[in-house]
Short mmCIF file of C-alpha atoms in Angstrom, two decimals:
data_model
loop_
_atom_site.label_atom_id
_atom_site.label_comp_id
_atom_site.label_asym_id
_atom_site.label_seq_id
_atom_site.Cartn_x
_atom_site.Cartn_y
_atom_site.Cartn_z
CA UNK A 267 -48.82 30.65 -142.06
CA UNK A 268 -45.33 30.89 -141.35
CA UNK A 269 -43.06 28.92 -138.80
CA UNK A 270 -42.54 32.16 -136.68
CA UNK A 271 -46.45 33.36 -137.01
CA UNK A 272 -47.09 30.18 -134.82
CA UNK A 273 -44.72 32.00 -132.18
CA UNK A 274 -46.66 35.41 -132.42
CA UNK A 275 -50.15 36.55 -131.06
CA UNK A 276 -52.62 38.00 -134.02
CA UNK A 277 -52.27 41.68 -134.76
CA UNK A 278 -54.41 44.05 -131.80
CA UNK A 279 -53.86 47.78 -131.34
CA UNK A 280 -52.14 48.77 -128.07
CA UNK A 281 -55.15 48.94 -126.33
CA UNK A 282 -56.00 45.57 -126.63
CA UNK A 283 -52.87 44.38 -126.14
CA UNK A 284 -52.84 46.45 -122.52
CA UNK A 285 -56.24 45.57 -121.13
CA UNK A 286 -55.99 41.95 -122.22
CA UNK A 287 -59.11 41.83 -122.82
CA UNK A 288 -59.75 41.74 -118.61
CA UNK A 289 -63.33 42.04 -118.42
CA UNK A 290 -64.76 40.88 -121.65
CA UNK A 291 -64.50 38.01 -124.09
CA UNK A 292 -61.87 37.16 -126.18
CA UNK A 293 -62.96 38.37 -129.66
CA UNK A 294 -62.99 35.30 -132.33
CA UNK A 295 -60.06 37.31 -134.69
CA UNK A 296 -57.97 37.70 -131.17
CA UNK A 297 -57.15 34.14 -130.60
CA UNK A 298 -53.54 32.84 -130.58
CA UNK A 299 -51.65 29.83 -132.05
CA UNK A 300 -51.23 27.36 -129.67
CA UNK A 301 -47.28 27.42 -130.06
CA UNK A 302 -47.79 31.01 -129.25
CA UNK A 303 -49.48 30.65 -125.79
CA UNK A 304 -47.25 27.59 -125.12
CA UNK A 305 -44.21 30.15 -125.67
CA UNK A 306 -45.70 32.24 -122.55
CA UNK A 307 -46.43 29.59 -120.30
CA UNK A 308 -42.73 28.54 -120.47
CA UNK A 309 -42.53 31.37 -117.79
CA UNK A 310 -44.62 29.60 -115.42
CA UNK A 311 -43.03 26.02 -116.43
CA UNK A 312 -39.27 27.02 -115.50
CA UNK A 313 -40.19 28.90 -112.17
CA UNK A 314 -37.98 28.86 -109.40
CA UNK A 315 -40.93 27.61 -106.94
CA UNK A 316 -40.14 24.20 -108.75
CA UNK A 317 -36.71 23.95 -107.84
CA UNK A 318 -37.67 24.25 -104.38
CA UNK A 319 -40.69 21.95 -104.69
CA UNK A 320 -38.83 19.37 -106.14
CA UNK A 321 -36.40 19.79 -103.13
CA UNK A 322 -39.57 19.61 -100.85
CA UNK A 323 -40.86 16.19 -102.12
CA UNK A 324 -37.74 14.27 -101.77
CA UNK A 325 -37.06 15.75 -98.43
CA UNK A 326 -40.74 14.57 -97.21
CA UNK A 327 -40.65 10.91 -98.62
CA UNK A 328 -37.35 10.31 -100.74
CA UNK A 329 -37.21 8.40 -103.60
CA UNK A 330 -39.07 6.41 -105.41
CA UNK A 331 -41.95 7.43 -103.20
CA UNK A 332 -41.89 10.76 -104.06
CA UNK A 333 -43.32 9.63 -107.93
CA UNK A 334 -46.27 8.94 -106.38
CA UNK A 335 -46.97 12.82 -105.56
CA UNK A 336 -45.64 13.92 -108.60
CA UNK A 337 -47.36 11.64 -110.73
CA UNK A 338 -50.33 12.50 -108.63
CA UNK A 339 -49.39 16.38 -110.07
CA UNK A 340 -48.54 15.74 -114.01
CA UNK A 341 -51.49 13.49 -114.60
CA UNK A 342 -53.91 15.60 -112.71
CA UNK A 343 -52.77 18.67 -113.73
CA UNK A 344 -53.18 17.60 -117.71
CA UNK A 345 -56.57 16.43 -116.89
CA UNK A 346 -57.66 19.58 -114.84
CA UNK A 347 -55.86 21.89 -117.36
CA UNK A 348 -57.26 20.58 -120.50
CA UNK A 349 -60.80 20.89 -119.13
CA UNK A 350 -60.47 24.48 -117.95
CA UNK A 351 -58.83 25.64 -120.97
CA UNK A 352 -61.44 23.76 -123.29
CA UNK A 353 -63.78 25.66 -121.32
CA UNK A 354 -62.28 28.79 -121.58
CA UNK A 355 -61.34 28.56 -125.22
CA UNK A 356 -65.07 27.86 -125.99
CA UNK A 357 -65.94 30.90 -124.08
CA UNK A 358 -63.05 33.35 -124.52
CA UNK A 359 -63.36 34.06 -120.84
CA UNK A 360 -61.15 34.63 -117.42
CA UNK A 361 -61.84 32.23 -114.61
CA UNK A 362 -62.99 34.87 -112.88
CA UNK A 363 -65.63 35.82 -115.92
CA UNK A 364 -66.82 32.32 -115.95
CA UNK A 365 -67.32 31.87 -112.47
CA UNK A 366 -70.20 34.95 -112.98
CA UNK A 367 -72.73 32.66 -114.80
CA UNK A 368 -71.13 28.93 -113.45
CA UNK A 369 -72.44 28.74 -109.97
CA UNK A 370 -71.61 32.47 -108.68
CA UNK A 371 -73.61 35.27 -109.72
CA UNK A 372 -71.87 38.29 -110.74
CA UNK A 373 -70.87 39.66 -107.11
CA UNK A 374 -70.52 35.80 -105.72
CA UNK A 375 -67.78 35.43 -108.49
CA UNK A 376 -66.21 38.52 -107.06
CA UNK A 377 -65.68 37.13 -103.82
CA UNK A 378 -63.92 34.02 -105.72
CA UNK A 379 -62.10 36.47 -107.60
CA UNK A 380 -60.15 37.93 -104.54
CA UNK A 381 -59.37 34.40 -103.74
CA UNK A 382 -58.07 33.65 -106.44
CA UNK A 383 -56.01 36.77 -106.61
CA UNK A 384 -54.38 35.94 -103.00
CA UNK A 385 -53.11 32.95 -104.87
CA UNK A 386 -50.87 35.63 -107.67
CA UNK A 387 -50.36 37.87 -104.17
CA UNK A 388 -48.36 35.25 -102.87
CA UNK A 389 -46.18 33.51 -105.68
CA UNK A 390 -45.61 37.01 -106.50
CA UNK A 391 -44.28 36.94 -103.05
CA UNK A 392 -42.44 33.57 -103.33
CA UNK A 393 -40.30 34.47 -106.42
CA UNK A 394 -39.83 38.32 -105.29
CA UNK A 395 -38.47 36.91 -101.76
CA UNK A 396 -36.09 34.40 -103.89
CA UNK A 397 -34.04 37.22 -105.88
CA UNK A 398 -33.59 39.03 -102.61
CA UNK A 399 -32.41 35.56 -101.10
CA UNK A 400 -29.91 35.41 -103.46
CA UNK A 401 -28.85 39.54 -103.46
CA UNK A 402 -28.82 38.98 -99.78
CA UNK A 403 -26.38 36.11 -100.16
CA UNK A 404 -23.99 37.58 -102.82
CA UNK A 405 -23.65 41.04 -101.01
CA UNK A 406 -23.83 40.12 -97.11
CA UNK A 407 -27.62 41.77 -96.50
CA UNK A 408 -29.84 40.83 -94.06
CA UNK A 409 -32.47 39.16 -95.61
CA UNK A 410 -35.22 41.22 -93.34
CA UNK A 411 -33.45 44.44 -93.07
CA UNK A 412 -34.71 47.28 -95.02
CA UNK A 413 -32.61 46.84 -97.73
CA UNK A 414 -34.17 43.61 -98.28
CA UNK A 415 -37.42 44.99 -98.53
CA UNK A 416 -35.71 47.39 -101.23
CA UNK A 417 -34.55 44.67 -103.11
CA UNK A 418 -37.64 43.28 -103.11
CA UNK A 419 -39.79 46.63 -103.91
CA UNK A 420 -37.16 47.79 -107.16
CA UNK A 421 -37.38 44.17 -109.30
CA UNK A 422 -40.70 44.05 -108.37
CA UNK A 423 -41.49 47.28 -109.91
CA UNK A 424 -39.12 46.56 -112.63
CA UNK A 425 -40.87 43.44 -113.31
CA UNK A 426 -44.31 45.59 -113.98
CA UNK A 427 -42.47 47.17 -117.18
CA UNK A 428 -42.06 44.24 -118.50
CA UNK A 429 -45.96 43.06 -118.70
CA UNK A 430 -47.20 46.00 -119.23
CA UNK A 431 -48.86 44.92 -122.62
CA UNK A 432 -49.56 41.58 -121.43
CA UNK A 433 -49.64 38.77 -123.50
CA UNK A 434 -47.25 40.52 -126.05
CA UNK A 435 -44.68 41.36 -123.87
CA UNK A 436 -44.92 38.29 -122.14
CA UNK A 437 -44.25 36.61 -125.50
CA UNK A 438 -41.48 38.63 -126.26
CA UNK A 439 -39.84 38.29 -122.82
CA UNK A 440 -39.62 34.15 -123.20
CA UNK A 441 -38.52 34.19 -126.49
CA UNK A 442 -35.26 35.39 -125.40
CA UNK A 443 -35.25 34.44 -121.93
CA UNK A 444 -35.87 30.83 -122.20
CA UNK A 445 -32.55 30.28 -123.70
CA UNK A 446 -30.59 32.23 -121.40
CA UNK A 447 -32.07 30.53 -118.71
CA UNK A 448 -30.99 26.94 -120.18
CA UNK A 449 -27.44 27.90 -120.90
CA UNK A 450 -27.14 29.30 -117.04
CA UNK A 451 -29.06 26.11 -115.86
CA UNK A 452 -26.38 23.92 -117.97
CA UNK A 453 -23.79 25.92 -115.73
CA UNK A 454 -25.53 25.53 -112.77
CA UNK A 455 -25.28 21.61 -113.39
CA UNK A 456 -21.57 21.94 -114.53
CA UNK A 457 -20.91 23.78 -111.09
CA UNK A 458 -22.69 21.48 -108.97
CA UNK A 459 -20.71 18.31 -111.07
CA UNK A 460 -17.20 20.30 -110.40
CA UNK A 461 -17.56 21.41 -106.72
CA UNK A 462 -19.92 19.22 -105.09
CA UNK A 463 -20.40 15.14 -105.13
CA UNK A 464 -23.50 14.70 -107.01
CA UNK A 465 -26.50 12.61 -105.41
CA UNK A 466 -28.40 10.51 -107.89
CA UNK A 467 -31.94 8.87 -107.05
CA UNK A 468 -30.81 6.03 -104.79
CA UNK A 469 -29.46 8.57 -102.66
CA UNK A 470 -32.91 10.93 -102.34
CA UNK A 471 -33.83 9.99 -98.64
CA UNK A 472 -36.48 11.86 -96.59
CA UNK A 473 -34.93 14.35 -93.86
CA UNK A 474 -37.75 13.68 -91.49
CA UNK A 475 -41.23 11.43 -90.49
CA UNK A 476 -41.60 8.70 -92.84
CA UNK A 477 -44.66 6.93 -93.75
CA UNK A 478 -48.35 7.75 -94.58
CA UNK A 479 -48.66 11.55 -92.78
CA UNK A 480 -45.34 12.36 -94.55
CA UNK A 481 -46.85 10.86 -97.84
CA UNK A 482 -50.12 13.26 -97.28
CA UNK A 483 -47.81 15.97 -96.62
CA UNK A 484 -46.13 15.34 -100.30
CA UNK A 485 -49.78 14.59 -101.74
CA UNK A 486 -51.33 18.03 -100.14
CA UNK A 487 -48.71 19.93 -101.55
CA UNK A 488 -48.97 18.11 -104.94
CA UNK A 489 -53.05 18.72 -105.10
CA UNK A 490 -52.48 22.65 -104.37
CA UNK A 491 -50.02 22.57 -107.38
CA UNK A 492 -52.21 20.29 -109.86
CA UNK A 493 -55.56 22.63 -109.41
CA UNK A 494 -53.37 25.84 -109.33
CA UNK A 495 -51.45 25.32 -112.63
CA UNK A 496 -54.55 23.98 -114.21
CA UNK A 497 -56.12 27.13 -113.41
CA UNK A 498 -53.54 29.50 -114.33
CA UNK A 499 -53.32 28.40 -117.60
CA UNK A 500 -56.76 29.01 -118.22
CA UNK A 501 -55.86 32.74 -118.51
CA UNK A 502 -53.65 31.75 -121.44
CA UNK A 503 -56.42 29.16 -122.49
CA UNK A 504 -59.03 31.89 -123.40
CA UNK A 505 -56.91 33.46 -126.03
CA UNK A 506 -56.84 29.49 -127.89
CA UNK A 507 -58.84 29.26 -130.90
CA UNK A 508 -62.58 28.50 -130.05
CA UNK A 509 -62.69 25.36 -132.05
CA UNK A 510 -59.60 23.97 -130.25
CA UNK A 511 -60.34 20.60 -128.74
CA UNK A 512 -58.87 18.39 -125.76
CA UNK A 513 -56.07 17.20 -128.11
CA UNK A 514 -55.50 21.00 -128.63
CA UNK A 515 -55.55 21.84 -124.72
CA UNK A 516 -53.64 18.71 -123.61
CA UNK A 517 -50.85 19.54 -125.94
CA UNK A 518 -50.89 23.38 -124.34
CA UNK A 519 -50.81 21.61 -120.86
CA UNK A 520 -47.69 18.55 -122.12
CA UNK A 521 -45.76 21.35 -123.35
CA UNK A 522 -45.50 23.47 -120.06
CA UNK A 523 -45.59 20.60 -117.70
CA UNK A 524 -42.47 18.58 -119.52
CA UNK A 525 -40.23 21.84 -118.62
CA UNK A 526 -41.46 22.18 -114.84
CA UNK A 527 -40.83 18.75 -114.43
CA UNK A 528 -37.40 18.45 -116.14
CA UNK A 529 -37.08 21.62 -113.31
CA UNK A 530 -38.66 19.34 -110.38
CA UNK A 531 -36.40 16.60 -110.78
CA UNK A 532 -33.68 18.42 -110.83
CA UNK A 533 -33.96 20.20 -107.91
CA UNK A 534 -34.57 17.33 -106.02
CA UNK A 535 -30.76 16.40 -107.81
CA UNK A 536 -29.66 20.27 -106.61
CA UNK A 537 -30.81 19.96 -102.98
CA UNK A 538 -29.90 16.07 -102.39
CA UNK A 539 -26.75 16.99 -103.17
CA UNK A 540 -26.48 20.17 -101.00
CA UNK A 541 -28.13 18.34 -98.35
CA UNK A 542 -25.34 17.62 -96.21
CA UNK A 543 -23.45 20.24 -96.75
CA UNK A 544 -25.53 22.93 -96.15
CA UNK A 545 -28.81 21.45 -94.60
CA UNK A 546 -32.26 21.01 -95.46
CA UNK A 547 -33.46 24.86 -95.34
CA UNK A 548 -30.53 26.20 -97.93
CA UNK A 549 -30.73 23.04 -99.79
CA UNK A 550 -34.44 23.96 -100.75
CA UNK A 551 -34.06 27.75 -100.98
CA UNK A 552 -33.06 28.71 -104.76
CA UNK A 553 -31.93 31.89 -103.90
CA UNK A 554 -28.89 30.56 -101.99
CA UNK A 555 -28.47 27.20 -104.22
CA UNK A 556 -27.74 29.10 -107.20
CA UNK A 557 -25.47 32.34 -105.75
CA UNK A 558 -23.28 29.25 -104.40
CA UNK A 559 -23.01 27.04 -107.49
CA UNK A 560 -22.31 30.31 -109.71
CA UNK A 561 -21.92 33.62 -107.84
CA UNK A 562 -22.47 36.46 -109.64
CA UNK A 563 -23.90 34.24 -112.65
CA UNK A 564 -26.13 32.90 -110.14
CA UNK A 565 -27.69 36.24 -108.89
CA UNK A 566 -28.30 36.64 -112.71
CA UNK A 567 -29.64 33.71 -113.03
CA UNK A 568 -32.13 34.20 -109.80
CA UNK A 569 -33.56 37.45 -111.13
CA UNK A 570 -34.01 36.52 -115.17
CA UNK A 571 -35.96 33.66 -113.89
CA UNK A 572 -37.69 35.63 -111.22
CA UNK A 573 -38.84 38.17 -113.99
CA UNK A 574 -40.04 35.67 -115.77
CA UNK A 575 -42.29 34.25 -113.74
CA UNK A 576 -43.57 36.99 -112.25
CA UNK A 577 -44.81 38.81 -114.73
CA UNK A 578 -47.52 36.04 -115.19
CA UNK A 579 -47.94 36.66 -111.26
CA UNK A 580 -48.84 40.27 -111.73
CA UNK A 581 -50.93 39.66 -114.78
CA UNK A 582 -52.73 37.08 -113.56
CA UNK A 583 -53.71 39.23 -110.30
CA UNK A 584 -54.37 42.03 -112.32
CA UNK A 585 -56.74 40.25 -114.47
CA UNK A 586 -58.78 39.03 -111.44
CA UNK A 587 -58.93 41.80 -109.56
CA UNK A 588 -60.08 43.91 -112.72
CA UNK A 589 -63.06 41.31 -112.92
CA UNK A 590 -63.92 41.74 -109.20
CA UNK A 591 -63.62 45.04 -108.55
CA UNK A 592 -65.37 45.79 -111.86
CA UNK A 593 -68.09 44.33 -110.11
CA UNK A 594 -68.16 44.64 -106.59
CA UNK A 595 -67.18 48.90 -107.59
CA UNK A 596 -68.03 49.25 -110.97
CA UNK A 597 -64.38 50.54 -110.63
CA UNK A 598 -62.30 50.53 -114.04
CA UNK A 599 -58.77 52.09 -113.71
CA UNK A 600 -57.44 50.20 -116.06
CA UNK A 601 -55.47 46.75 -116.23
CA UNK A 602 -52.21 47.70 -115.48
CA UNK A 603 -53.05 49.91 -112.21
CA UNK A 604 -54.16 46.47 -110.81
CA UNK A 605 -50.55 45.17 -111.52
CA UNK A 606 -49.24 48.06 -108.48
CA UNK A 607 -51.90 46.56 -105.92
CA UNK A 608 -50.51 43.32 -106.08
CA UNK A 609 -46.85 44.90 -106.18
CA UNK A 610 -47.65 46.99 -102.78
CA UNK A 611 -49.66 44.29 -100.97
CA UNK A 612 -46.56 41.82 -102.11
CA UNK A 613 -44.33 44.59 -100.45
CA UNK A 614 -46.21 44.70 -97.29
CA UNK A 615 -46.25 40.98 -97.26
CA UNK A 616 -42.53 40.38 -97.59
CA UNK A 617 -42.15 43.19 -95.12
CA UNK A 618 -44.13 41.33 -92.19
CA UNK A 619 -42.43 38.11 -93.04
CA UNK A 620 -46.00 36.52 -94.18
CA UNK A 621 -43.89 34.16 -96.56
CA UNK A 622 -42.44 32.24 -92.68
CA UNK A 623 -46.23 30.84 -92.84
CA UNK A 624 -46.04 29.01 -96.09
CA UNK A 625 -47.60 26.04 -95.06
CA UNK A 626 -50.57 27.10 -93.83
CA UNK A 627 -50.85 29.66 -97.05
CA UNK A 628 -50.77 26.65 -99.46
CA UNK A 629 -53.07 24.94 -96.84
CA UNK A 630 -56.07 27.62 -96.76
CA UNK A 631 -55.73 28.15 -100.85
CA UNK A 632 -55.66 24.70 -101.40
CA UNK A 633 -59.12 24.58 -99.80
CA UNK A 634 -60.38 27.55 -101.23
CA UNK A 635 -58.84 27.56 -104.84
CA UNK A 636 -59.12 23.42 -105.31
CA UNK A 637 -63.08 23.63 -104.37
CA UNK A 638 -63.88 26.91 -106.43
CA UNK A 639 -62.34 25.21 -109.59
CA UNK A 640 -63.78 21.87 -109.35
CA UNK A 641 -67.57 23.10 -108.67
CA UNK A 642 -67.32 25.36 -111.92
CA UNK A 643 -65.61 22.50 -113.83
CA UNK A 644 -68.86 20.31 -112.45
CA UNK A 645 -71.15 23.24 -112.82
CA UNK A 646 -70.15 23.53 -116.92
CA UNK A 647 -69.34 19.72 -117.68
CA UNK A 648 -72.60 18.46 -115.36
CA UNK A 649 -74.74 20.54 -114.86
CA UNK A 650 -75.14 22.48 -118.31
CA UNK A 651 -73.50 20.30 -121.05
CA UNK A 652 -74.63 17.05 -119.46
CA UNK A 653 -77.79 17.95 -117.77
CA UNK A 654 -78.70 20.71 -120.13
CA UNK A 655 -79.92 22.88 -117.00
CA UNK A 656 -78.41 25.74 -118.20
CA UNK A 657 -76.97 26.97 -121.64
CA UNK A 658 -74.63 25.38 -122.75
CA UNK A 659 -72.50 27.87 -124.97
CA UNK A 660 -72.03 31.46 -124.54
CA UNK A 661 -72.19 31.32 -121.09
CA UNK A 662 -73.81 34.54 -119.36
CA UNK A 663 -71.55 36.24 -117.60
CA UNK A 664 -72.42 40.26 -117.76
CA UNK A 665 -74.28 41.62 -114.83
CA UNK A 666 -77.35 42.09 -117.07
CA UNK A 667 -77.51 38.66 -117.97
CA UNK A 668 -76.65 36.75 -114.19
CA UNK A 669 -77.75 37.08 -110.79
CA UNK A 670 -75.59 38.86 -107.94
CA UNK A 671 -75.77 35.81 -105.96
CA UNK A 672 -76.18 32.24 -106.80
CA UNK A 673 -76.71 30.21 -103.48
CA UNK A 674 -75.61 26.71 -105.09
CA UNK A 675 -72.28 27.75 -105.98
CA UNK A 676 -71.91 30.10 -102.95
CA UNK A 677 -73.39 27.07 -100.72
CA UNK A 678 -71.23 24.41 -101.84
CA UNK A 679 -68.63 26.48 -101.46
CA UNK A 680 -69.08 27.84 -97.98
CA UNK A 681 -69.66 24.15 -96.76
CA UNK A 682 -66.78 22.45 -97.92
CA UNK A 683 -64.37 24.73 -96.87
CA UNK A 684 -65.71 24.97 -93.40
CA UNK A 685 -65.34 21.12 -93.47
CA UNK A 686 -61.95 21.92 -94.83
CA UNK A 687 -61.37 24.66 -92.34
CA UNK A 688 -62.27 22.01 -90.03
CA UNK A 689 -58.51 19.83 -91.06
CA UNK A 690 -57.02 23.55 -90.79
CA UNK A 691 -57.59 23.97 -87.10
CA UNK A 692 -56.59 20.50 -85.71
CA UNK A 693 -59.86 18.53 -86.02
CA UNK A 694 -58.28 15.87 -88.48
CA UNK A 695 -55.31 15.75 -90.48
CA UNK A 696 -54.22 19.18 -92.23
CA UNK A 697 -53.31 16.95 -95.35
CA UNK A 698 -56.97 15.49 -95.64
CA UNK A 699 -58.24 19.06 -96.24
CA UNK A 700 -57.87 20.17 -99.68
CA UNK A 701 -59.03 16.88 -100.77
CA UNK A 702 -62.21 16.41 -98.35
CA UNK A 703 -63.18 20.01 -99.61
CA UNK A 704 -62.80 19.89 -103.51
CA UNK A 705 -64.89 16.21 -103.24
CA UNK A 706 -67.73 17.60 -101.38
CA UNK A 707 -67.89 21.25 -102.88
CA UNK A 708 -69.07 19.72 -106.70
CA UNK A 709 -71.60 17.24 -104.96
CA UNK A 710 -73.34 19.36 -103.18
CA UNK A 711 -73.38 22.45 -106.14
CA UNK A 712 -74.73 19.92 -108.40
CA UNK A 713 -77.66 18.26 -106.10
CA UNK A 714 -78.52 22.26 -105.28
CA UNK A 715 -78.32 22.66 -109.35
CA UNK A 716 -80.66 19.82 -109.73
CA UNK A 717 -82.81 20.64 -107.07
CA UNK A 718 -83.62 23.91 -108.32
CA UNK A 719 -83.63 23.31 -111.65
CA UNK A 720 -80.76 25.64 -112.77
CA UNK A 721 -83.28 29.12 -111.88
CA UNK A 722 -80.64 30.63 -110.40
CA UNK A 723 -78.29 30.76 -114.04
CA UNK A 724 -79.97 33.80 -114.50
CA UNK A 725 -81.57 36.90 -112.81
CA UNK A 726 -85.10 36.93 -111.11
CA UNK A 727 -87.54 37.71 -113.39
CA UNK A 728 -89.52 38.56 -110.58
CA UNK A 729 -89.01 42.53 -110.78
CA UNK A 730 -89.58 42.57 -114.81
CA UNK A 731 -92.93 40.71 -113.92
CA UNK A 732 -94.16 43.21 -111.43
CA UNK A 733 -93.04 46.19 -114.25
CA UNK A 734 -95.59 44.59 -116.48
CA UNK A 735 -98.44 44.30 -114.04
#
């Protein structure tokens, strides 16, 4: 095999490459080199959400503090990540596949599905809203006029083009945009040095409340990201080789988290040093850091990124959604078409302003999204492969083979994010949520699992019994 091979995804007719293989396993002579899925999740690693979460953390507790959240992040998130992809590598499923036969049923798993699709809905909405920050900025448009919502609408849908045979032209897209976003970020950094008086680590002080609720603040906010990427790159993890192993994974997860946090740290350098000047809103908002560092470079800059990322936003979504609705409609227009729904519910979103409620977005999903992963992680590494109550390997997953609704997954689930729900509203700190919820969600699936004796893995025989008689 040649040094560029280990770049490339294995031959696949255009089909294949188009569907993605959305509702169905990942066929053993379909698997990619793990340079090769590394290469696409450089997308994801050099996001402009990191700039401004960088920003975030040192704003909340300064530094050195803020290493404790971050660490919190990179170590969790190599942990989390190298399990689900394991997992999904062994299966050559989706999350949202998996979920079908781990704890769900097939139309419980669709309910998880749209959850986990709000999740793409919104970063979708994060990185759109940052390119029209920064065309807003360069040409003197209001951000929430209608031409903002134009702005937003056109790269969006220019975005779609470029993911339209997934994992291919996601490939092909970060082999030559990775470099041109380096060389602008080394001008960026050039800028900033010329034009501004650069703020090193000493002086990263918090902007507001100091002490332990800004700490949980910084730790909530790291626990939504650590779960999140871990998931995300299970969708890349399927398409591993099934005899990969946690060395394998780990390495996928070391090589996209040493970019994002090469990007974290340094905006945390971009928006301490902006700080003053411009206050802490600009100072965290890439779509104005960049346009004034570079200008027109910088509106370049903004969108390249912005494609890049996105396009693992829309194919993400669109590989959920074909799960769920596959299920909940037996409704199969097609991978792509799934791409527009998140594209016109991102457009409706940006037009009602839903991104001003940020915080209590990454609150609610951080419930939701945290305890679905962590009761399927527990359902596969506990309840199957440790307690043998289910199969272990070739995990059921077609309608056929699961039932429409398992109550242990569904319970758990319902149960720890109403206690979760419970932080939401007022009743204790919002910060406790997330982490309350994905703690009691996987105890309580896997005393159900016990307790009934893993039945519910697959359907009721009860109607096959009453055939017969």
């Amino acid at each position: 095999m040649s040094i560029l091979s280990k770049f490339r995804g294995p031959e696949a007719s255009l089909d294949d490459q188009i569907e993605s293989f959305a509702i169905d396993r990942v066929p053993a002579n379909k698997r990619w080199p793990i340079p090769a899925i590394s290469l696409v999740l450089l997308g994801n690693a050099t996001a402009m959400f990191f700039f401004s979460f960088g920003a975030q953390q040192t704003f909340l507790v300064g530094w050195p503090m803020m290493l404790v959240p971050i660490g919190y992040f990179f170590f969790g998130a190599i942990t989390i990540g190298a399990l689900t992809m394991r997992m999904a590598s062994r299966e050559g499923l989706s999350q949202s596949l998996i979920s079908r036969g781990l704890g769900f049923g097939s139309r419980g798993a669709a309910l998880t599905s749209f959850i986990y699709a709000i999740n793409f809905v919104y970063y979708f909405l994060f990185e759109g809203t940052i390119v029209s920050h920064a065309l807003a900025y360069y040409f003197g448009i209001e951000i929430n006029s209608l031409w903002g919502i134009v702005i937003f609408a056109v790269i969006g849908l220019i975005t779609i083009g470029f993911v339209w045979r997934g994992m291919y032209a996601m490939s092909a897209l970060q082999t030559w945009g990775f470099p041109i976003f380096v060389g602008l970020l080394i001008f960026a950094i050039i800028q900033l040095s010329a034009n501004h008086s650069p703020v090193g680590p000493s002086g990263w002080e918090a902007t507001g409340l100091s002490g332990g609720a800004a700490m949980w603040s910084a730790m909530s906010l790291a626990n939504g990201q650590m779960i999140f990427q871990g998931l995300m790159a299970t969708d890349y993890g399927r398409f591993a080789a099934r005899t990969v192993r946690y060395r394998g994974t780990a390495t996928i997860m070391l090589l996209e988290l040493i970019p994002m946090f090469i990007v974290i740290f340094l905006g945390a350098y971009i928006g301490a040093t902006m700080l003053g000047e411009f206050g802490a809103e600009k100072a965290q908002d890439p779509g104005f850091m960049f346009v004034e560092l570079m200008g027109w470079a910088g509106v370049l800059f903004v969108v390249i990124t912005q494609i890049r990322i996105n396009v693992m936003n829309l194919y993400g979504g669109s590989i959920t959604l074909s799960s769920g609705f596959d299920v909940i409609a037996h409704f199969r227009p097609g991978r792509p078409w799934w791409m527009f729904a998140v594209w016109i519910i991102g457009v409706v979103f940006y037009a009602t302003n839903v991104i001003n409620h940020l915080g209590t977005f990454l609150a609610v999903t951080g419930v939701l999204t945290n305890t679905w992963v962590l009761i399927i992680l527990s359902d596969y590494f506990i309840c199957r492969k440790w307690l043998k109550l289910g199969r272990g390997e070739d995990i059921e997953f077609r309608e056929e083979e699961v039932r429409a609704w398992n109550p242990c997954g569904l319970t758990s689930l319902g149960i720890a994010v109403f206690i979760g729900a419970l932080g939401i509203v007022g009743m204790y700190p919002v910060a406790y949520a997330s982490f309350i919820a994905m703690f009691v969600g996987p105890v309580i699936h896997i005393a159900m699992t016990v307790a009934t004796r893993g039945r519910f893995y697959t359907p009721d025989p009860q109607p096959a019994l009453q055939e017969v008689r």
